[in-house]
Amino acid sequence: MKGKKHVVGFRFAWAGLKTVVKKESNFQLHLTATALVVAAGFFFHLSLIEWAVILLTIGLVLITEMINSVIERIMDFTQPGYDERIKEIKDIAAGVVLVTAIISVVVGVLVFGPKIMQLL
């Protein structure tokens, strides 16, 4: 019985991932950035440690964007009209993504910066 529940749970999780990819433009933007960073990683022959750092950073950005999307949807569902408190909650959630994105740029500069400088 447990195996069947895991399969169903995975199906729901996959559906959620497909939803965020289809419907969230910011997530799509992050996926485009991910593709560019991964391509750059192959171009610059990143070490295993560099890949680990880059992939963890990418994961963090994608996860925070998904959590932000969930928070926004919950807030819109619970309070369809404008409410200053809901605005603050949504702004803070968006701020989490912004902080994560800024950190990812710093990580990118630390990993790719020296490699780019060697090309110049």
Coordinates of C-alpha atoms in Angstrom, one line a residue:
M1 CA 0.0 0.0 0.0
K2 CA 2.8 2.5 0.9
G3 CA 4.4 2.2 -2.5
K4 CA 1.1 3.1 -4.2
K5 CA 0.8 6.2 -2.0
H6 CA 4.4 7.3 -2.9
V7 CA 3.6 7.0 -6.6
V8 CA 0.4 9.1 -6.2
G9 CA 2.3 11.6 -4.1
F10 CA 5.0 11.8 -6.8
R11 CA 2.3 12.4 -9.4
F12 CA 0.9 15.3 -7.5
A13 CA 4.4 16.8 -7.0
W14 CA 5.1 16.5 -10.7
A15 CA 1.8 18.2 -11.5
G16 CA 2.7 21.0 -9.1
L17 CA 6.1 21.4 -10.8
K18 CA 4.4 21.5 -14.3
T19 CA 2.0 24.1 -13.1
V20 CA 4.7 26.4 -11.8
V21 CA 6.7 26.0 -15.1
K22 CA 3.7 26.8 -17.2
K23 CA 2.1 29.6 -15.2
E24 CA 4.8 31.5 -13.4
S25 CA 6.7 33.9 -15.6
N26 CA 9.4 34.6 -13.0
F27 CA 10.0 30.8 -12.6
Q28 CA 10.4 30.6 -16.4
L29 CA 12.9 33.5 -16.2
H30 CA 14.9 31.6 -13.6
L31 CA 14.8 28.5 -15.7
T32 CA 16.2 30.5 -18.6
A33 CA 19.0 31.8 -16.4
T34 CA 19.6 28.2 -15.2
A35 CA 20.1 27.0 -18.7
L36 CA 22.6 29.8 -19.4
V37 CA 24.5 29.1 -16.2
V38 CA 24.6 25.3 -16.9
A39 CA 25.8 26.0 -20.4
A40 CA 28.5 28.3 -19.0
G41 CA 29.5 25.6 -16.5
F42 CA 30.1 23.1 -19.3
F43 CA 32.0 25.7 -21.3
F44 CA 34.3 26.5 -18.4
H45 CA 34.7 22.9 -17.3
L46 CA 33.6 23.5 -13.7
S47 CA 35.1 21.3 -11.0
L48 CA 32.8 19.0 -8.9
I49 CA 32.8 21.5 -6.0
E50 CA 32.0 24.4 -8.3
W51 CA 29.1 22.3 -9.8
A52 CA 27.9 21.5 -6.4
V53 CA 27.9 25.2 -5.3
I54 CA 26.2 26.3 -8.6
L55 CA 23.6 23.6 -8.5
L56 CA 22.7 24.2 -4.8
T57 CA 22.4 27.9 -5.6
I58 CA 20.2 27.3 -8.6
G59 CA 18.1 25.0 -6.5
L60 CA 17.7 27.6 -3.8
V61 CA 16.6 30.2 -6.2
L62 CA 14.0 27.9 -7.8
I63 CA 12.7 26.7 -4.5
T64 CA 12.3 30.2 -3.1
E65 CA 10.5 31.2 -6.3
M66 CA 8.1 28.3 -5.9
I67 CA 7.5 29.1 -2.2
N68 CA 6.8 32.7 -3.2
S69 CA 4.3 31.5 -5.8
V70 CA 2.5 29.4 -3.2
I71 CA 2.4 32.3 -0.7
E72 CA 1.0 34.6 -3.4
R73 CA -1.7 32.1 -4.3
I74 CA -2.7 31.4 -0.7
M75 CA -2.9 35.1 0.0
D76 CA -5.0 35.8 -3.2
F77 CA -7.3 32.9 -2.2
T78 CA -7.8 34.0 1.4
Q79 CA -8.2 37.7 0.6
P80 CA -9.2 38.4 -3.0
G81 CA -9.5 42.1 -2.4
Y82 CA -6.7 44.5 -1.6
D83 CA -5.5 44.4 2.0
E84 CA -2.3 46.2 3.2
R85 CA -1.4 43.2 5.4
I86 CA -1.6 40.8 2.5
K87 CA 0.5 43.2 0.4
E88 CA 3.2 43.2 3.0
I89 CA 3.2 39.4 3.2
K90 CA 3.5 39.1 -0.6
D91 CA 6.2 41.8 -0.7
I92 CA 8.2 40.0 2.0
A93 CA 7.9 36.7 0.1
A94 CA 9.1 38.4 -3.1
G95 CA 11.9 39.9 -1.1
V96 CA 13.1 36.4 -0.1
V97 CA 13.4 35.6 -3.8
L98 CA 15.3 38.8 -4.4
V99 CA 17.8 38.1 -1.7
T100 CA 18.3 34.6 -3.0
A101 CA 18.7 35.9 -6.6
I102 CA 21.3 38.5 -5.4
I103 CA 23.2 35.8 -3.5
S104 CA 23.1 33.6 -6.7
V105 CA 24.7 36.5 -8.7
V106 CA 27.5 36.8 -6.1
V107 CA 28.1 33.0 -6.2
G108 CA 28.1 33.2 -10.0
V109 CA 30.7 36.0 -10.0
L110 CA 32.9 34.1 -7.5
V111 CA 32.7 30.9 -9.6
F112 CA 32.7 32.3 -13.1
G113 CA 34.6 35.6 -12.6
P114 CA 38.1 34.2 -12.5
K115 CA 37.4 31.9 -15.4
I116 CA 36.1 34.9 -17.5
M117 CA 39.1 37.0 -16.5
Q118 CA 41.4 34.2 -17.8
L119 CA 39.8 34.6 -21.3
L120 CA 40.4 38.3 -21.4

